[in-house]
RNA sequence: GGGCCAAUAGCUCAGCCGGUUAGAGCGCAGUCCUGAUAAGACUGAGGUCCCUGGUUCGAGUCCAGGUUGGCCCA
């Protein structure tokens, strides 16, 4: 006996019950060790999830992929490491801890104590790692949760030290000075990666036009434009395009003294002038080179000794501004690059908090965000301000705290990419990228990237093991904790026992190998992508257990969402593996796009369209979520929401459940168990052989799909299989299960359906681990494993695949559909038998196929006879008409004769030719098939539907005999409904009472046996029903009948 | 400015190596079926497969150019 299965199921409750059961029976533990020592290995290395917040439904998408690929490989017997990773160092964490503590700047951290602050950071990581672990378990993600790695671990940090040491030995590490985007609040540089990922906003800034008076041409000024007036303090040059045309103009009455003035600007931007002007002269940009001008803030000490002049630059544009670009090398990126070319001084105005440093007069000590007014005032007083507007433009902001970025001249540490760039590209090309265009994206990034900036002036993160001597300037990189201890000259005792984080690590000092001075570590921490990029080494024992590392490196698979990762995680993995081993760190990379809401918009908590993971899990059920995730095209954005989840459940999970429920119900009635001997597949009914053939094809295609990391195709095939199983196999087989006696055919049907369900749940188990386990536990165990997830992946039996039978059955489905359409058109319901349905097929071969499956079609369409038509004209009136739209242009005034020829032709003959898509010869004209329009109207007595070369014709005349039979079926239908309404068990035997029109007697007289058998009526009694009967009145195809049913003892 | 990706029904998407007459789900309108069905089936309306050229016996599919959108780089 199988456990009875309700037809309605609360999937969410079922999932929770199974989580408890798995836990109780230790199934996950058994799964994790299932393949220990197996000869086959599959190495998956997890990309660490940032343990800074609860995980979202977008993480659940990625984790579903990770889980399903690993589950698939587990079922196939591959030994695996099931190690999840948490990412927990860096600015993300710091910012959240700062928020929790109500901090607003770096000095707050110093005041609070770096040691306590770092401990809080670690604690936050541990807290959210726990949250994410619980969420992942709810998702059905089976990992070795006690063995998750952390990027903040000592091993991870020290392995990065080793990497940096290797880089240093190869001469890649250098300290560079550069102008970079800087967040004044976080007090740290922001890499370009971070800006392009999420860091732009529309911001309104002043749009300032300023006069730079020419030294050698009194009364004449360059007109420049800027949206960052604070940078004017550090101006050293003006750039002009060598090839653009500039103009010298006289402007009426705009001078500082109210008189006329002479200005220079690019010809294409004359609209920037605020009054009438007269062009005095046109000048090529190159002619402006070397002109000296008075800077806007020459009075400041910081400007002392600077000689301002015009330089040339190809990047100057005419699309905004004045074509004369103010250049401040200490406060702008391109400006800095240009200054190196022209050997200009760089004046750096800001400290790390964005405040003006000494030498800037009244501005010194003010924040960059406070100086707009004093600067405007100063310019106005000096007669330099020409015009002040506002402009709203895209401007970079800090991706964590939304503070506007500034550009600042800083000293940072870099890994040079000059040599590595090519090697990384070669490694990249050896990897399988899914989708394929991933490789192109990675290579594109590698071509364009700058040197890797690895330092950050923060507190909680990798302690960069760089020791730079303050005395002689020499620097070294320490490669391990052992080396540090050996080199330590003080502070080791204070550090020992702590993680290699600030502030403890900085107790340790070493002696400079050049000059012997005591050297401290630089204050900087590392770029967090160092942390994540090292994991194919750090988590696989690279430093201490090379054999283990060789066993699991490189990873067979990694998988992450692609936005951002090509220049982040993938890049750092590739770089580190190339530098250390010059080989690929992973063999395949399965990447996927972005999760959006159902309308295609980004999910944001503030927008209110975000779905929390728990909410999704509890409302949709995670199986529905997982099926939806798995079935999507990973290269396209996924539109995710409750509507789609409902859809998925209704289309897949409920039909599957219904088939399962159907099976258990009837198996229990008949006492069928998997042990019941069943005939071999070859001796079973055609339907059985067909669905078994489909099943084995499914195994084959699903396996092939997953082998190429294509879950979407596997999902689609499974969807189709369930559709066929439910809507053809079970539908057509119902009678076989329903009949009273248990014969060989019935056992074969049970065995077939059981085989389909138990195999299907194995195939689906990696995708939807809950519902498959539920079904497996009830009907699939049978001496197999303790859990479906400990089962072997099915292997297709090619000998059971019968493609001819597949074709025949699909033809039967198609013709049935067409026949139903023809009945529908004639208004004859399927319960009413018809004499005949005739089909026109496309090929002769199909006639043979139809012969094979004719009984299925006949039964499905409730027809007494099925036949094949050679000629549609026997059942339909054909008319042929000229297609004037085509014939008109082609024949011009001869079209009348063509029409005449068509009208004389024999329609059925023309129809035959046109159907074959051949030219029609009509007298002297040869017509193309589409030049003739053929239409068919039903002949008396037939209802015809034609579609794609097939036709179905249903006889519409219902004889008295057929009418009687139709009534019998209607009567059965009504009695069945009454049984259900009365709450009888499916197997209850009953007595049926009836009274009514005399026509009812006729029906019963003719079909008593049939009615009794179908309704399980032992007796069919003509009388009013007794009191206790379930009774009601009906119209049976125009006849009145009163019916009553009673269960027999 | 450069690179990558996409464009198919009202919406969301399939469409494998180029092969007859382009499909599904949802939505809408209507009908039917059901003792597995909080289901299902059928019908109808709805398509310039973004445009223009090319290759080919044959192009939604391949090539070139363009348009629009997205992502990335500068």
PDB file of N, CA and C in Angstrom, chain A residues 628-666:
ATOM      1  N   UNK A 628      11.551  27.671 -11.834  1.00  0.00           N
ATOM      2  CA  UNK A 628      11.539  28.908 -12.619  1.00  0.00           C
ATOM      3  C   UNK A 628      12.969  29.364 -12.921  1.00  0.00           C
ATOM      4  N   UNK A 629      13.817  29.321 -11.921  1.00  0.00           N
ATOM      5  CA  UNK A 629      15.216  29.708 -12.113  1.00  0.00           C
ATOM      6  C   UNK A 629      15.891  28.815 -13.154  1.00  0.00           C
ATOM      7  N   UNK A 630      15.643  27.518 -13.035  1.00  0.00           N
ATOM      8  CA  UNK A 630      16.362  26.573 -13.889  1.00  0.00           C
ATOM      9  C   UNK A 630      15.897  26.645 -15.332  1.00  0.00           C
ATOM     10  N   UNK A 631      14.642  27.048 -15.520  1.00  0.00           N
ATOM     11  CA  UNK A 631      14.075  26.993 -16.861  1.00  0.00           C
ATOM     12  C   UNK A 631      14.311  28.242 -17.682  1.00  0.00           C
ATOM     13  N   UNK A 632      14.958  29.219 -17.093  1.00  0.00           N
ATOM     14  CA  UNK A 632      15.129  30.476 -17.799  1.00  0.00           C
ATOM     15  C   UNK A 632      16.414  30.443 -18.630  1.00  0.00           C
ATOM     16  N   UNK A 633      16.485  31.319 -19.594  1.00  0.00           N
ATOM     17  CA  UNK A 633      17.715  31.451 -20.373  1.00  0.00           C
ATOM     18  C   UNK A 633      18.720  32.235 -19.534  1.00  0.00           C
ATOM     19  N   UNK A 634      19.808  31.593 -19.119  1.00  0.00           N
ATOM     20  CA  UNK A 634      20.708  32.280 -18.190  1.00  0.00           C
ATOM     21  C   UNK A 634      21.330  33.548 -18.772  1.00  0.00           C
ATOM     22  N   UNK A 635      21.407  33.627 -20.082  1.00  0.00           N
ATOM     23  CA  UNK A 635      22.031  34.800 -20.685  1.00  0.00           C
ATOM     24  C   UNK A 635      21.095  35.999 -20.723  1.00  0.00           C
ATOM     25  N   UNK A 636      19.812  35.780 -20.465  1.00  0.00           N
ATOM     26  CA  UNK A 636      18.866  36.896 -20.460  1.00  0.00           C
ATOM     27  C   UNK A 636      18.471  37.221 -19.032  1.00  0.00           C
ATOM     28  N   UNK A 637      18.047  38.432 -18.844  1.00  0.00           N
ATOM     29  CA  UNK A 637      17.586  38.812 -17.516  1.00  0.00           C
ATOM     30  C   UNK A 637      16.347  38.004 -17.146  1.00  0.00           C
ATOM     31  N   UNK A 638      16.264  37.652 -15.879  1.00  0.00           N
ATOM     32  CA  UNK A 638      15.128  36.868 -15.390  1.00  0.00           C
ATOM     33  C   UNK A 638      14.107  37.813 -14.765  1.00  0.00           C
ATOM     34  N   UNK A 639      12.885  37.749 -15.254  1.00  0.00           N
ATOM     35  CA  UNK A 639      11.816  38.546 -14.660  1.00  0.00           C
ATOM     36  C   UNK A 639      11.134  37.675 -13.618  1.00  0.00           C
ATOM     37  N   UNK A 640      11.243  38.091 -12.376  1.00  0.00           N
ATOM     38  CA  UNK A 640      10.891  37.229 -11.256  1.00  0.00           C
ATOM     39  C   UNK A 640       9.754  37.831 -10.447  1.00  0.00           C
ATOM     40  N   UNK A 641       8.782  36.989 -10.090  1.00  0.00           N
ATOM     41  CA  UNK A 641       7.707  37.493  -9.240  1.00  0.00           C
ATOM     42  C   UNK A 641       6.688  36.416  -8.913  1.00  0.00           C
ATOM     43  N   UNK A 642       5.702  36.806  -8.117  1.00  0.00           N
ATOM     44  CA  UNK A 642       4.726  35.824  -7.638  1.00  0.00           C
ATOM     45  C   UNK A 642       3.859  35.287  -8.773  1.00  0.00           C
ATOM     46  N   UNK A 643       3.530  36.136  -9.727  1.00  0.00           N
ATOM     47  CA  UNK A 643       2.698  35.688 -10.844  1.00  0.00           C
ATOM     48  C   UNK A 643       3.371  34.573 -11.612  1.00  0.00           C
ATOM     49  N   UNK A 644       4.645  34.753 -11.862  1.00  0.00           N
ATOM     50  CA  UNK A 644       5.382  33.733 -12.599  1.00  0.00           C
ATOM     51  C   UNK A 644       5.528  32.461 -11.789  1.00  0.00           C
ATOM     52  N   UNK A 645       5.655  32.625 -10.480  1.00  0.00           N
ATOM     53  CA  UNK A 645       5.776  31.437  -9.631  1.00  0.00           C
ATOM     54  C   UNK A 645       4.467  30.644  -9.669  1.00  0.00           C
ATOM     55  N   UNK A 646       3.349  31.348  -9.604  1.00  0.00           N
ATOM     56  CA  UNK A 646       2.049  30.674  -9.685  1.00  0.00           C
ATOM     57  C   UNK A 646       1.945  29.896 -10.991  1.00  0.00           C
ATOM     58  N   UNK A 647       2.375  30.549 -12.028  1.00  0.00           N
ATOM     59  CA  UNK A 647       2.341  29.967 -13.353  1.00  0.00           C
ATOM     60  C   UNK A 647       3.145  28.667 -13.413  1.00  0.00           C
ATOM     61  N   UNK A 648       4.348  28.740 -12.846  1.00  0.00           N
ATOM     62  CA  UNK A 648       5.230  27.589 -12.846  1.00  0.00           C
ATOM     63  C   UNK A 648       4.608  26.435 -12.064  1.00  0.00           C
ATOM     64  N   UNK A 649       4.053  26.764 -10.926  1.00  0.00           N
ATOM     65  CA  UNK A 649       3.451  25.726 -10.092  1.00  0.00           C
ATOM     66  C   UNK A 649       2.297  25.076 -10.847  1.00  0.00           C
ATOM     67  N   UNK A 650       1.483  25.892 -11.485  1.00  0.00           N
ATOM     68  CA  UNK A 650       0.299  25.373 -12.152  1.00  0.00           C
ATOM     69  C   UNK A 650       0.679  24.553 -13.379  1.00  0.00           C
ATOM     70  N   UNK A 651       1.700  24.982 -14.063  1.00  0.00           N
ATOM     71  CA  UNK A 651       2.050  24.297 -15.301  1.00  0.00           C
ATOM     72  C   UNK A 651       2.841  23.012 -15.081  1.00  0.00           C
ATOM     73  N   UNK A 652       3.608  22.973 -14.011  1.00  0.00           N
ATOM     74  CA  UNK A 652       4.489  21.831 -13.830  1.00  0.00           C
ATOM     75  C   UNK A 652       4.201  21.049 -12.551  1.00  0.00           C
ATOM     76  N   UNK A 653       4.266  21.711 -11.421  1.00  0.00           N
ATOM     77  CA  UNK A 653       4.225  20.975 -10.169  1.00  0.00           C
ATOM     78  C   UNK A 653       2.857  20.351  -9.920  1.00  0.00           C
ATOM     79  N   UNK A 654       1.786  21.091 -10.205  1.00  0.00           N
ATOM     80  CA  UNK A 654       0.454  20.543  -9.952  1.00  0.00           C
ATOM     81  C   UNK A 654       0.124  19.390 -10.904  1.00  0.00           C
ATOM     82  N   UNK A 655       0.365  19.523 -12.212  1.00  0.00           N
ATOM     83  CA  UNK A 655       0.132  18.360 -13.079  1.00  0.00           C
ATOM     84  C   UNK A 655       0.938  17.137 -12.638  1.00  0.00           C
ATOM     85  N   UNK A 656       2.183  17.341 -12.254  1.00  0.00           N
ATOM     86  CA  UNK A 656       2.989  16.225 -11.781  1.00  0.00           C
ATOM     87  C   UNK A 656       2.341  15.603 -10.548  1.00  0.00           C
ATOM     88  N   UNK A 657       1.925  16.468  -9.649  1.00  0.00           N
ATOM     89  CA  UNK A 657       1.308  15.985  -8.424  1.00  0.00           C
ATOM     90  C   UNK A 657       0.010  15.236  -8.733  1.00  0.00           C
ATOM     91  N   UNK A 658      -0.756  15.721  -9.688  1.00  0.00           N
ATOM     92  CA  UNK A 658      -1.998  15.068 -10.050  1.00  0.00           C
ATOM     93  C   UNK A 658      -1.761  13.673 -10.603  1.00  0.00           C
ATOM     94  N   UNK A 659      -0.755  13.532 -11.415  1.00  0.00           N
ATOM     95  CA  UNK A 659      -0.449  12.212 -11.965  1.00  0.00           C
ATOM     96  C   UNK A 659      -0.066  11.269 -10.832  1.00  0.00           C
ATOM     97  N   UNK A 660       0.735  11.806  -9.925  1.00  0.00           N
ATOM     98  CA  UNK A 660       1.195  11.022  -8.779  1.00  0.00           C
ATOM     99  C   UNK A 660       0.008  10.609  -7.899  1.00  0.00           C
ATOM    100  N   UNK A 661      -0.857  11.562  -7.654  1.00  0.00           N
ATOM    101  CA  UNK A 661      -2.031  11.298  -6.841  1.00  0.00           C
ATOM    102  C   UNK A 661      -2.927  10.255  -7.529  1.00  0.00           C
ATOM    103  N   UNK A 662      -3.090  10.395  -8.822  1.00  0.00           N
ATOM    104  CA  UNK A 662      -3.874   9.435  -9.598  1.00  0.00           C
ATOM    105  C   UNK A 662      -3.291   8.031  -9.452  1.00  0.00           C
ATOM    106  N   UNK A 663      -1.988   7.966  -9.607  1.00  0.00           N
ATOM    107  CA  UNK A 663      -1.336   6.657  -9.538  1.00  0.00           C
ATOM    108  C   UNK A 663      -1.564   5.993  -8.191  1.00  0.00           C
ATOM    109  N   UNK A 664      -1.312   6.702  -7.119  1.00  0.00           N
ATOM    110  CA  UNK A 664      -1.432   6.081  -5.796  1.00  0.00           C
ATOM    111  C   UNK A 664      -2.880   5.685  -5.516  1.00  0.00           C
ATOM    112  N   UNK A 665      -3.816   6.527  -5.935  1.00  0.00           N
ATOM    113  CA  UNK A 665      -5.221   6.216  -5.688  1.00  0.00           C
ATOM    114  C   UNK A 665      -5.595   4.863  -6.290  1.00  0.00           C
ATOM    115  N   UNK A 666      -5.265   4.691  -7.575  1.00  0.00           N
ATOM    116  CA  UNK A 666      -5.689   3.455  -8.226  1.00  0.00           C
ATOM    117  C   UNK A 666      -4.822   2.269  -7.858  1.00  0.00           C
TER     118      UNK A 666
END
